[in-house]
């Protein structure tokens, strides 16, 4: 579930920072000369005029492990003949806003770092279920008619497999990993900037339990930690005094790491940026409407798609992905191995796509955040489509100062439907089954009776080391229950990008800006 409450709160609080109230189409609210509001005339960051602190507008920084993916429009869905007869990936044109996504799949060493943190912070016996619940299921390697016991014992923990993709992880475990990663990245960001004391980390790792850093708890004032003393502190309160409590509007903290939506994942996998001209040096070079042919796999279309490198050179003929060529053929013959991997391979192996992302076709399939429905594409929004929302609010039943659960996270509950009756954009907090079983969709899901699809069925994308080429196409999709795991399924994280869709590095603002002159009457 994407935590929309935090995103919505950020959007409201950031109006003074990121919104542009243009005069003549070019002057923004932030006046660089004197920091004066265009709408009130009051000065920002002035204790004598209210002390309203405004951080200079800037794009979100790229978080550890992520790459920036510039959004755009594309045809989502099938790119090959539907040989499986699923009819669950009908092509449709959508737009995805810019976002960040992991360059590689999450590896064993990364997930073991997570387990190490869990085992130390929640070392008290009362948390044993938390520790056990975070560990991957290594028994996914077991087979009744194959000798895979060495993988059961060693694949996750042996150093030889450090940078192989973690498998045996359920959707729920992958979702929790994203929350943990958000908190660790933001915690070290605050420590590095001097707003939290470095001893904080040692305290947490010594059995901190509930009292561990959580981003939302920190922002809501439910967690103080150990405030630091930054050498250069531009943050001030209304009276102009230095403050060490950071807010999201200060631009120091990162947004949430999360599982990518199916649309984001598929868009990133296609790497369509490589089909456009080189990044423009002027406004005369544009990349609009140049995506004419849908490529089959995650690499640039050089006239035809292939699973082998086609350009002349030392790598010509080399396999571009880790997959199963046919029955019993996982890596070729001795003395001439083709993909050099019988099982998953290193997360940085094989050919990256146009965005520089590895293994979006093959190696391991990947969890995405969406709940599976075979006909969702016909109903979803045509911008940032997603099925799986449960709109929540903070549980304040325990009163202020008691909003955290036993893991240190803010307790959330679904919004009350009775309070949504006057809303025009949604009327129910539980939106996972929206349009299921009504006269408009004519779709009914009786899990275990008439179908294997339920509200816990999550989409799986990408194809794996155990799959034939058909499943390597970004448009193909399968599903598994969110509490199940497999030796063929891993995951990678994503992050929402705020600011100009072309990214901070381009120095191009949102929208087009024209000279200050009126249109002729």
Tab-separated table of N, CA, C and O in Angstrom, residues 253-319:
chain	number	residue	atom	x	y	z
A	253	UNK	N	14.930	15.723	4.424
A	253	UNK	CA	14.508	14.332	4.454
A	253	UNK	C	14.082	13.854	3.066
A	253	UNK	O	13.604	14.626	2.242
A	254	UNK	N	14.244	12.563	2.832
A	254	UNK	CA	13.844	11.940	1.579
A	254	UNK	C	12.383	11.489	1.661
A	254	UNK	O	11.883	11.156	2.736
A	255	UNK	N	11.696	11.426	0.513
A	255	UNK	CA	10.367	10.804	0.485
A	255	UNK	C	10.486	9.304	0.761
A	255	UNK	O	11.589	8.768	0.932
A	256	UNK	N	9.356	8.622	0.771
A	256	UNK	CA	9.345	7.193	1.082
A	256	UNK	C	9.963	6.354	-0.026
A	256	UNK	O	9.682	6.560	-1.206
A	257	UNK	N	10.776	5.370	0.372
A	257	UNK	CA	11.048	4.242	-0.503
A	257	UNK	C	9.793	3.373	-0.470
A	257	UNK	O	9.126	3.261	0.553
A	258	UNK	N	9.478	2.747	-1.603
A	258	UNK	CA	8.275	1.922	-1.710
A	258	UNK	C	8.444	0.973	-2.881
A	258	UNK	O	9.414	1.086	-3.654
A	259	UNK	N	7.540	0.030	-3.030
A	259	UNK	CA	7.535	-0.808	-4.218
A	259	UNK	C	7.008	0.020	-5.392
A	259	UNK	O	6.084	0.817	-5.221
A	260	UNK	N	7.566	-0.153	-6.574
A	260	UNK	CA	7.063	0.600	-7.724
A	260	UNK	C	5.668	0.124	-8.111
A	260	UNK	O	5.302	-1.036	-7.878
A	261	UNK	N	4.878	1.024	-8.686
A	261	UNK	CA	3.604	0.588	-9.256
A	261	UNK	C	3.899	-0.238	-10.509
A	261	UNK	O	5.002	-0.175	-11.072
A	262	UNK	N	2.913	-0.989	-10.947
A	262	UNK	CA	3.113	-1.787	-12.161
A	262	UNK	C	3.423	-0.895	-13.358
A	262	UNK	O	4.292	-1.217	-14.180
A	263	UNK	N	2.732	0.243	-13.451
A	263	UNK	CA	2.972	1.151	-14.570
A	263	UNK	C	4.387	1.713	-14.524
A	263	UNK	O	5.071	1.803	-15.557
A	264	UNK	N	4.844	2.122	-13.345
A	264	UNK	CA	6.213	2.629	-13.205
A	264	UNK	C	7.218	1.563	-13.582
A	264	UNK	O	8.190	1.829	-14.303
A	265	UNK	N	7.012	0.358	-13.063
A	265	UNK	CA	7.957	-0.729	-13.327
A	265	UNK	C	8.054	-0.996	-14.825
A	265	UNK	O	9.151	-1.110	-15.380
A	266	UNK	N	6.910	-1.112	-15.491
A	266	UNK	CA	6.914	-1.428	-16.920
A	266	UNK	C	7.535	-0.302	-17.734
A	266	UNK	O	8.289	-0.547	-18.685
A	267	UNK	N	7.237	0.934	-17.366
A	267	UNK	CA	7.813	2.083	-18.066
A	267	UNK	C	9.334	2.100	-17.907
A	267	UNK	O	10.074	2.305	-18.875
A	268	UNK	N	9.795	1.874	-16.678
A	268	UNK	CA	11.239	1.855	-16.427
A	268	UNK	C	11.903	0.699	-17.160
A	268	UNK	O	13.024	0.822	-17.657
A	269	UNK	N	11.221	-0.446	-17.234
A	269	UNK	CA	11.791	-1.627	-17.880
A	269	UNK	C	12.011	-1.392	-19.369
A	269	UNK	O	13.023	-1.809	-19.938
A	270	UNK	N	11.090	-0.693	-20.016
A	270	UNK	CA	11.206	-0.466	-21.457
A	270	UNK	C	12.356	0.470	-21.806
A	270	UNK	O	12.878	0.428	-22.912
A	271	UNK	N	12.746	1.341	-20.869
A	271	UNK	CA	13.877	2.229	-21.125
A	271	UNK	C	13.708	3.047	-22.383
A	271	UNK	O	14.654	3.239	-23.152
A	272	UNK	N	12.504	3.562	-22.605
A	272	UNK	CA	12.195	4.224	-23.871
A	272	UNK	C	13.005	5.486	-24.115
A	272	UNK	O	13.012	6.003	-25.233
A	273	UNK	N	13.668	5.999	-23.079
A	273	UNK	CA	14.493	7.186	-23.273
A	273	UNK	C	15.564	6.935	-24.334
A	273	UNK	O	16.015	7.854	-25.018
A	274	UNK	N	15.966	5.686	-24.501
A	274	UNK	CA	17.005	5.364	-25.483
A	274	UNK	C	16.487	5.427	-26.912
A	274	UNK	O	17.257	5.420	-27.861
A	275	UNK	N	15.152	5.486	-27.069
A	275	UNK	CA	14.577	5.595	-28.404
A	275	UNK	C	14.528	7.044	-28.880
A	275	UNK	O	14.320	7.310	-30.059
A	276	UNK	N	14.674	7.989	-27.951
A	276	UNK	CA	14.635	9.406	-28.289
A	276	UNK	C	16.021	9.908	-28.659
A	276	UNK	O	17.029	9.239	-28.393
A	277	UNK	N	16.129	11.106	-29.216
A	277	UNK	CA	17.452	11.684	-29.473
A	277	UNK	C	18.210	11.893	-28.171
A	277	UNK	O	17.648	11.773	-27.084
A	278	UNK	N	19.482	12.221	-28.280
A	278	UNK	CA	20.276	12.517	-27.090
A	278	UNK	C	19.617	13.655	-26.318
A	278	UNK	O	18.865	14.444	-26.889
A	279	UNK	N	19.866	13.756	-24.995
A	279	UNK	CA	19.258	14.829	-24.197
A	279	UNK	C	19.430	16.177	-24.875
A	279	UNK	O	20.519	16.551	-25.296
A	280	UNK	N	18.343	16.910	-24.983
A	280	UNK	CA	18.337	18.132	-25.768
A	280	UNK	C	19.246	19.212	-25.190
A	280	UNK	O	19.335	19.385	-23.991
A	281	UNK	N	19.896	19.947	-26.067
A	281	UNK	CA	20.738	21.063	-25.656
A	281	UNK	C	20.003	22.387	-25.831
A	281	UNK	O	20.453	23.414	-25.368
A	282	UNK	N	18.908	22.337	-26.514
A	282	UNK	CA	18.114	23.548	-26.698
A	282	UNK	C	16.658	23.151	-26.842
A	282	UNK	O	16.327	21.986	-26.986
A	283	UNK	N	15.788	24.122	-26.800
A	283	UNK	CA	14.361	23.845	-26.926
A	283	UNK	C	13.978	23.416	-28.336
A	283	UNK	O	12.845	23.028	-28.579
A	284	UNK	N	14.915	23.504	-29.295
A	284	UNK	CA	14.601	23.131	-30.663
A	284	UNK	C	14.579	21.621	-30.842
A	284	UNK	O	13.970	21.111	-31.769
A	285	UNK	N	15.263	20.899	-29.985
A	285	UNK	CA	15.282	19.442	-30.068
A	285	UNK	C	14.293	18.869	-29.062
A	285	UNK	O	14.471	19.000	-27.867
A	286	UNK	N	13.267	18.228	-29.549
A	286	UNK	CA	12.254	17.653	-28.677
A	286	UNK	C	12.145	16.155	-28.961
A	286	UNK	O	12.514	15.680	-30.023
A	287	UNK	N	11.587	15.426	-28.015
A	287	UNK	CA	11.488	13.978	-28.166
A	287	UNK	C	10.062	13.487	-28.251
A	287	UNK	O	9.782	12.339	-27.952
A	288	UNK	N	9.140	14.362	-28.655
A	288	UNK	CA	7.733	14.004	-28.627
A	288	UNK	C	7.355	13.038	-29.753
A	288	UNK	O	7.782	13.188	-30.881
A	289	UNK	N	6.530	12.085	-29.424
A	289	UNK	CA	5.888	11.177	-30.378
A	289	UNK	C	6.880	10.418	-31.258
A	289	UNK	O	6.605	10.129	-32.410
A	290	UNK	N	8.037	10.090	-30.720
A	290	UNK	CA	9.016	9.337	-31.502
A	290	UNK	C	8.982	7.842	-31.204
A	290	UNK	O	9.706	7.076	-31.806
A	291	UNK	N	8.159	7.445	-30.217
A	291	UNK	CA	8.079	6.033	-29.870
A	291	UNK	C	7.077	5.372	-30.802
A	291	UNK	O	5.885	5.327	-30.556
A	292	UNK	N	7.570	4.852	-31.913
A	292	UNK	CA	6.671	4.298	-32.922
A	292	UNK	C	6.507	2.791	-32.769
A	292	UNK	O	5.417	2.254	-32.919
A	293	UNK	N	7.608	2.099	-32.493
A	293	UNK	CA	7.572	0.642	-32.421
A	293	UNK	C	7.826	0.173	-30.997
A	293	UNK	O	8.778	0.608	-30.362
A	294	UNK	N	6.977	-0.702	-30.507
A	294	UNK	CA	7.115	-1.222	-29.141
A	294	UNK	C	8.189	-2.307	-29.119
A	294	UNK	O	8.080	-3.316	-29.808
A	295	UNK	N	9.230	-2.115	-28.332
A	295	UNK	CA	10.263	-3.126	-28.239
A	295	UNK	C	9.777	-4.273	-27.359
A	295	UNK	O	8.945	-4.095	-26.467
A	296	UNK	N	10.309	-5.453	-27.608
A	296	UNK	CA	9.822	-6.638	-26.913
A	296	UNK	C	10.465	-6.782	-25.541
A	296	UNK	O	9.808	-7.132	-24.561
A	297	UNK	N	11.761	-6.510	-25.451
A	297	UNK	CA	12.479	-6.691	-24.192
A	297	UNK	C	12.933	-5.339	-23.639
A	297	UNK	O	12.502	-4.299	-24.119
A	298	UNK	N	13.806	-5.368	-22.650
A	298	UNK	CA	14.142	-4.138	-21.931
A	298	UNK	C	15.308	-3.368	-22.544
A	298	UNK	O	15.849	-2.491	-21.894
A	299	UNK	N	15.666	-3.669	-23.776
A	299	UNK	CA	16.812	-3.005	-24.393
A	299	UNK	C	16.384	-2.255	-25.637
A	299	UNK	O	15.349	-2.544	-26.237
A	300	UNK	N	17.215	-1.325	-26.049
A	300	UNK	CA	16.912	-0.492	-27.216
A	300	UNK	C	16.660	-1.334	-28.462
A	300	UNK	O	17.352	-2.314	-28.718
A	301	UNK	N	15.682	-0.911	-29.227
A	301	UNK	CA	15.336	-1.587	-30.474
A	301	UNK	C	16.257	-1.084	-31.579
A	301	UNK	O	16.138	0.047	-32.030
A	302	UNK	N	17.170	-1.924	-32.036
A	302	UNK	CA	18.095	-1.547	-33.107
A	302	UNK	C	17.624	-2.100	-34.453
A	302	UNK	O	18.421	-2.564	-35.262
A	303	UNK	N	16.349	-2.066	-34.685
A	303	UNK	CA	15.815	-2.591	-35.930
A	303	UNK	C	15.032	-3.864	-35.698
A	303	UNK	O	14.058	-4.144	-36.366
A	304	UNK	N	15.478	-4.669	-34.753
A	304	UNK	CA	14.730	-5.862	-34.348
A	304	UNK	C	15.173	-6.213	-32.932
A	304	UNK	O	16.265	-5.877	-32.492
A	305	UNK	N	14.303	-6.889	-32.218
A	305	UNK	CA	14.615	-7.249	-30.836
A	305	UNK	C	15.243	-8.630	-30.789
A	305	UNK	O	14.894	-9.526	-31.561
A	306	UNK	N	16.153	-8.809	-29.864
A	306	UNK	CA	16.846	-10.082	-29.749
A	306	UNK	C	17.308	-10.260	-28.319
A	306	UNK	O	17.493	-9.284	-27.598
A	307	UNK	N	17.520	-11.506	-27.921
A	307	UNK	CA	18.027	-11.804	-26.583
A	307	UNK	C	19.553	-11.896	-26.583
A	307	UNK	O	20.159	-12.144	-25.557
A	308	UNK	N	20.169	-11.684	-27.738
A	308	UNK	CA	21.619	-11.679	-27.840
A	308	UNK	C	22.089	-10.318	-28.337
A	308	UNK	O	21.381	-9.625	-29.059
A	309	UNK	N	23.306	-9.922	-27.954
A	309	UNK	CA	23.893	-8.682	-28.453
A	309	UNK	C	24.096	-8.799	-29.958
A	309	UNK	O	24.628	-9.809	-30.450
A	310	UNK	N	23.681	-7.768	-30.699
A	310	UNK	CA	23.735	-7.841	-32.167
A	310	UNK	C	24.832	-6.985	-32.786
A	310	UNK	O	25.223	-7.210	-33.927
A	311	UNK	N	25.318	-5.999	-32.051
A	311	UNK	CA	26.333	-5.121	-32.617
A	311	UNK	C	27.674	-5.838	-32.719
A	311	UNK	O	28.039	-6.632	-31.858
A	312	UNK	N	28.431	-5.507	-33.767
A	312	UNK	CA	29.736	-6.124	-33.973
A	312	UNK	C	30.675	-5.752	-32.837
A	312	UNK	O	30.690	-4.620	-32.378
A	313	UNK	N	31.465	-6.716	-32.409
A	313	UNK	CA	32.396	-6.477	-31.320
A	313	UNK	C	32.588	-7.739	-30.507
A	313	UNK	O	32.054	-8.816	-30.836
A	314	UNK	N	33.350	-7.620	-29.420
A	314	UNK	CA	33.680	-8.787	-28.594
A	314	UNK	C	32.455	-9.435	-27.973
A	314	UNK	O	32.439	-10.634	-27.707
A	315	UNK	N	31.394	-8.620	-27.708
A	315	UNK	CA	30.222	-9.148	-27.026
A	315	UNK	C	29.117	-9.598	-27.978
A	315	UNK	O	28.042	-10.000	-27.532
A	316	UNK	N	29.369	-9.532	-29.278
A	316	UNK	CA	28.336	-9.935	-30.234
A	316	UNK	C	27.965	-11.399	-30.010
A	316	UNK	O	28.827	-12.269	-29.927
A	317	UNK	N	26.666	-11.656	-29.904
A	317	UNK	CA	26.193	-13.014	-29.668
A	317	UNK	C	26.012	-13.370	-28.208
A	317	UNK	O	25.445	-14.420	-27.893
A	318	UNK	N	26.483	-12.496	-27.299
A	318	UNK	CA	26.355	-12.781	-25.868
A	318	UNK	C	24.910	-12.593	-25.413
A	318	UNK	O	24.196	-11.721	-25.900
A	319	UNK	N	24.484	-13.432	-24.466
A	319	UNK	CA	23.137	-13.330	-23.928
A	319	UNK	C	22.968	-12.026	-23.146
A	319	UNK	O	23.834	-11.665	-22.342
